[in-house]
PDB file of C-alpha atoms in Angstrom:
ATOM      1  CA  UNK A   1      80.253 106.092  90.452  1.00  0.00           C
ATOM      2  CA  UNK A   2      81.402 104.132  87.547  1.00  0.00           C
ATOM      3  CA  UNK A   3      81.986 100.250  87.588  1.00  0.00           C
ATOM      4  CA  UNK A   4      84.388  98.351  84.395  1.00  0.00           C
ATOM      5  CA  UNK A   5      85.794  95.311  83.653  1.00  0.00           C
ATOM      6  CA  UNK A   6      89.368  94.906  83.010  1.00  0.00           C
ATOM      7  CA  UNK A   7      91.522  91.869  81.772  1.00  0.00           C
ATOM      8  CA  UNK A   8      94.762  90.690  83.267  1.00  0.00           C
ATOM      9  CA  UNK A   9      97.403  88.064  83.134  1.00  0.00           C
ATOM     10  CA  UNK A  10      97.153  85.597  86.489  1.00  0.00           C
ATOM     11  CA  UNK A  11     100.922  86.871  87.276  1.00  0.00           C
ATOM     12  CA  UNK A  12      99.708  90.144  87.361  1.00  0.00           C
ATOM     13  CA  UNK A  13      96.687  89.672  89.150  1.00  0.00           C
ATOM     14  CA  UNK A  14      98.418  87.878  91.374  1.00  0.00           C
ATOM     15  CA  UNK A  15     100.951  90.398  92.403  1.00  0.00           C
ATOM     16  CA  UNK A  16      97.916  93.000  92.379  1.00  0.00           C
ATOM     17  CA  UNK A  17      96.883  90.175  95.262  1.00  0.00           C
ATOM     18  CA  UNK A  18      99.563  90.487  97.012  1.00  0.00           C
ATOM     19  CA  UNK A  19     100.182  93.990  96.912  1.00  0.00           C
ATOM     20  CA  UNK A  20     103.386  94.642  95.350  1.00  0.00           C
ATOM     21  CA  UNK A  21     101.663  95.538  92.533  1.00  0.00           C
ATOM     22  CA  UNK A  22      99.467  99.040  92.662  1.00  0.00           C
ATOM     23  CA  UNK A  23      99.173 100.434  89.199  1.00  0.00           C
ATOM     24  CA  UNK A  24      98.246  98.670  85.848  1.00  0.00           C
ATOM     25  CA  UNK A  25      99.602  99.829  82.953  1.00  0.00           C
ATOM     26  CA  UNK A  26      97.437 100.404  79.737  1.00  0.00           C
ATOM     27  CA  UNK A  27      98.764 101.994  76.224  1.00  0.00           C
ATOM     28  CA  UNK A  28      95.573 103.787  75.957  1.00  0.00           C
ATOM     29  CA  UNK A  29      93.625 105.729  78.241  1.00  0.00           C
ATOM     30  CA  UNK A  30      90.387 105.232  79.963  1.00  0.00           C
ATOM     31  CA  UNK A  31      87.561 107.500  80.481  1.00  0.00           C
ATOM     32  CA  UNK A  32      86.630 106.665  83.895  1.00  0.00           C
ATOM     33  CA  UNK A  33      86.382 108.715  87.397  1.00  0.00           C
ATOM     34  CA  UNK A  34      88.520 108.107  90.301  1.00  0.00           C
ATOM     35  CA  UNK A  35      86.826 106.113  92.716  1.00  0.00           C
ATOM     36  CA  UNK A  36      85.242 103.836  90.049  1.00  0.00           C
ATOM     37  CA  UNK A  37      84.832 100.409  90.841  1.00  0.00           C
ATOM     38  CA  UNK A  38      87.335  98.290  88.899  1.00  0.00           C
ATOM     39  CA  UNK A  39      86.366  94.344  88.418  1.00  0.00           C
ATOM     40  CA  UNK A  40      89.664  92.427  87.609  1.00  0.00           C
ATOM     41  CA  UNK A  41      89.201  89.314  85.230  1.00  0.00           C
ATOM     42  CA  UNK A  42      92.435  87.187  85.260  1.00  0.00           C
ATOM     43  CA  UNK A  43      92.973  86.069  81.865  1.00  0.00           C
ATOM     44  CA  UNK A  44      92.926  82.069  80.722  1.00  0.00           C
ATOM     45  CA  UNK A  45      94.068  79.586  81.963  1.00  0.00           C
ATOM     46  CA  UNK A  46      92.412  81.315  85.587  1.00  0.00           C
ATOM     47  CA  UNK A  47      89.528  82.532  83.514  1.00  0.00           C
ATOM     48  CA  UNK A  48      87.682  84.384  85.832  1.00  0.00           C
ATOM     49  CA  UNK A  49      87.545  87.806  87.845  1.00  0.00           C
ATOM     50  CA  UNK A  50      89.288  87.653  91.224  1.00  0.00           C
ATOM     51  CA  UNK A  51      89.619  91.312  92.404  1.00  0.00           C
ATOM     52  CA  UNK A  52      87.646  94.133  92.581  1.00  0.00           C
ATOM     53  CA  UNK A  53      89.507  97.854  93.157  1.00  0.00           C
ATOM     54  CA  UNK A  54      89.069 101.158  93.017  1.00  0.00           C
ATOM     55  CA  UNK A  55      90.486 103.791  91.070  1.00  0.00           C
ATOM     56  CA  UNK A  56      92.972 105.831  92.940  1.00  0.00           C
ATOM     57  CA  UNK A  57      93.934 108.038  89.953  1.00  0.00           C
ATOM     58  CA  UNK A  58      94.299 107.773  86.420  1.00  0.00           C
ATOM     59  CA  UNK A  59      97.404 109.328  84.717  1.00  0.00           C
ATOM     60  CA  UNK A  60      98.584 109.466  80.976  1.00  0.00           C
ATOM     61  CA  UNK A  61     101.776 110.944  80.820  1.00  0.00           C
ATOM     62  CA  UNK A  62     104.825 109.793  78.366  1.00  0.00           C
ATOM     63  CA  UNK A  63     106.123 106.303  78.796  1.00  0.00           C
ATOM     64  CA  UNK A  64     109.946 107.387  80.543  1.00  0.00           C
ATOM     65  CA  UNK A  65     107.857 109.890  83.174  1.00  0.00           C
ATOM     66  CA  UNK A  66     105.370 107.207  84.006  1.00  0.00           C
ATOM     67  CA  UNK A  67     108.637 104.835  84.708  1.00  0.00           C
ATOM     68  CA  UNK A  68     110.572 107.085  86.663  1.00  0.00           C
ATOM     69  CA  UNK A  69     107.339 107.835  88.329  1.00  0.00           C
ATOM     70  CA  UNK A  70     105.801 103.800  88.734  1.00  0.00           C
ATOM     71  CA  UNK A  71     108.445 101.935  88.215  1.00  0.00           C
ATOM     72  CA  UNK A  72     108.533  99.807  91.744  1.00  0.00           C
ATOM     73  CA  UNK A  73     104.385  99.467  91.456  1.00  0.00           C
ATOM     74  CA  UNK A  74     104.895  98.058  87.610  1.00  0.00           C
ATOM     75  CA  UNK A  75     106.152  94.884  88.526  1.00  0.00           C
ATOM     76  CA  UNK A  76     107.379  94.724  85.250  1.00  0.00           C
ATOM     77  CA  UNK A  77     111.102  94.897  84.364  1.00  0.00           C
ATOM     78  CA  UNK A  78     112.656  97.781  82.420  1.00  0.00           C
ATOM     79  CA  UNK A  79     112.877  95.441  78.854  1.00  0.00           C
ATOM     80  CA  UNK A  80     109.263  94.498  79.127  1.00  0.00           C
ATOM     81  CA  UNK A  81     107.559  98.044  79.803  1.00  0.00           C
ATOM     82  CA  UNK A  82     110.133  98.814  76.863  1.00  0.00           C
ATOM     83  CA  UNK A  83     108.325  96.539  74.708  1.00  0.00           C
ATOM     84  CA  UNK A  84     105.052  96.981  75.728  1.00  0.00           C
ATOM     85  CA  UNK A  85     105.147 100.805  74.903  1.00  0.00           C
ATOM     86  CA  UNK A  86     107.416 101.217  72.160  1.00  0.00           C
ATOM     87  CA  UNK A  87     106.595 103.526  70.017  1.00  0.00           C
ATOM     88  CA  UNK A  88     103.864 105.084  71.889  1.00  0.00           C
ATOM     89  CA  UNK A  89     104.048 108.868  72.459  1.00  0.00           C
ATOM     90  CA  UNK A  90     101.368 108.619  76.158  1.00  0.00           C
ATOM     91  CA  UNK A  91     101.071 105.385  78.222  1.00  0.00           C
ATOM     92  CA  UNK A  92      98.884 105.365  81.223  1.00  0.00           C
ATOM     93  CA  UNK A  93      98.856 104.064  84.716  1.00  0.00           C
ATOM     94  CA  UNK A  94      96.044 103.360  86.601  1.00  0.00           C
ATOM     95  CA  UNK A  95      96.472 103.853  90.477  1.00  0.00           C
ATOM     96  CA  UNK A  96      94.686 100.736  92.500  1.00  0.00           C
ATOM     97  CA  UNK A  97      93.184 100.953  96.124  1.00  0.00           C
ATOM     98  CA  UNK A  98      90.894  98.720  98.297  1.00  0.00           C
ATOM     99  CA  UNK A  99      91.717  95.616  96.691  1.00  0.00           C
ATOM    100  CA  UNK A 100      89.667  93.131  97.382  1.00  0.00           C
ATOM    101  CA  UNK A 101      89.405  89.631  96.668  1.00  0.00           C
ATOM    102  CA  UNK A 102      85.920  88.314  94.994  1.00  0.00           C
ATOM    103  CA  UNK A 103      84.033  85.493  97.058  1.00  0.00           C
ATOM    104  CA  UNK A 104      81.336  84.967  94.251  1.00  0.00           C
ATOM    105  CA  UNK A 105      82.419  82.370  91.103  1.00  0.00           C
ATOM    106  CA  UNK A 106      82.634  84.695  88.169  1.00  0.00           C
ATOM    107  CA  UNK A 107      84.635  82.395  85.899  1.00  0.00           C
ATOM    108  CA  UNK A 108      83.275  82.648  82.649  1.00  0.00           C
ATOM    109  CA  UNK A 109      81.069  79.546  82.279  1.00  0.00           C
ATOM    110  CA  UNK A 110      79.150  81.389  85.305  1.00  0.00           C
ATOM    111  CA  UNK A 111      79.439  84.921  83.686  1.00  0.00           C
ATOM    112  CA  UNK A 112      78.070  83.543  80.314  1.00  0.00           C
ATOM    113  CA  UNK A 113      74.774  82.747  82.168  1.00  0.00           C
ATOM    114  CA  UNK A 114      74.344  85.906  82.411  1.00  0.00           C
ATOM    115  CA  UNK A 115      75.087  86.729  78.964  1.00  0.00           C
ATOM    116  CA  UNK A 116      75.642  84.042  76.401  1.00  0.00           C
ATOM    117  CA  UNK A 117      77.626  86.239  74.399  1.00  0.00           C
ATOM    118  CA  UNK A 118      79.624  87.671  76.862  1.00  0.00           C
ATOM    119  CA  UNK A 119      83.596  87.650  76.207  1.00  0.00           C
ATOM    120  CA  UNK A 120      86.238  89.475  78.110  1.00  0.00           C
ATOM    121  CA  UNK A 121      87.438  92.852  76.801  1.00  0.00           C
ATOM    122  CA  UNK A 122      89.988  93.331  75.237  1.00  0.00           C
ATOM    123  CA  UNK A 123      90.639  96.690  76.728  1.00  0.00           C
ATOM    124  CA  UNK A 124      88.028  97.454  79.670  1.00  0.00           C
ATOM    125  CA  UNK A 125      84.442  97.433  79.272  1.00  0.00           C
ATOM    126  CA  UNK A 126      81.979  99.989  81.293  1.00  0.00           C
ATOM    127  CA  UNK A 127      79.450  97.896  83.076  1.00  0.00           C
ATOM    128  CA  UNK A 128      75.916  99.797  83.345  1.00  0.00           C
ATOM    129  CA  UNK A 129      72.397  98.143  84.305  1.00  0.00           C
ATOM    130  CA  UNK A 130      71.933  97.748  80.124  1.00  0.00           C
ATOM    131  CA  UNK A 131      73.820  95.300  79.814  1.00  0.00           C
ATOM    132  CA  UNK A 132      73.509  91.557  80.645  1.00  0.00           C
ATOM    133  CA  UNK A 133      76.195  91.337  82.621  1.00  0.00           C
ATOM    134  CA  UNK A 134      75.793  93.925  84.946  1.00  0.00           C
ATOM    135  CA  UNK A 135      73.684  91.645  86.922  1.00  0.00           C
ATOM    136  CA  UNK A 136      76.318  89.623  87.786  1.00  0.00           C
ATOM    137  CA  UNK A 137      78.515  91.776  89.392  1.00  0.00           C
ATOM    138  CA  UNK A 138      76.049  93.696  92.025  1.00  0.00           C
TER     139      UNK A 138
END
């Protein structure tokens, strides 16, 4: 079993939250096993990961099949998934389950004690026990 990190906007965290969101949408594709362990960090001005899911599926398809497919578990509207993969040939969704909120403060001050150098990725980041941060989310 795998474990990342993945960032996210607060208004999509939040409808993650609330459920009417259950797939995040990435333009590239991530090597990681279902049932992997998905930490959620809600971008600034939240700063700080608030969920933790696992990985239903993973599925890279073009970007009109993965809206006809995802569309109501987007939350996005039509003009914005537009945007967000123009031009791109494969867009993946990644299927969330067992969302759950986290109790422990992992804003960033607290997640930098555990690794001074530690910024949130970009993309995703794998957490293993090599790194720093691991620590701080077992």
């Amino acid at each position: 079993m795998s474990n990342a990190l993945i960032s996210i906007k607060p208004k999509h965290v939040a409808n993650i939250i609330s459920g009417k969101k259950t797939v995040e949408l990435r333009t590239r594709s991530l090597n990681l096993p279902t049932g992997s362990k998905l930490w959620i960090y809600s971008t600034l001005p939240t700063g700080k990961v608030e969920v933790s899911t696992t990985i239903a599926f993973i599925e890279t398809k073009p970007p009109a099949y993965i809206w006809k497919k995802h569309k109501d578990q987007i939350c996005i509207s039509k003009s914005e998934f537009d945007d967000y993969t123009n031009g791109r040939s494969q867009v993946t969704v990644i299927g969330l389950s067992d969302v759950k909120l986290v109790k422990k403060d992992l804003c960033l001050k607290t997640l930098r004690t555990f690794d001074t150098s530690f910024t949130p990725p970009q993309f995703f980041m794998k957490l293993t026990a090599d790194k720093k941060i691991y620590s701080a989310f077992s």
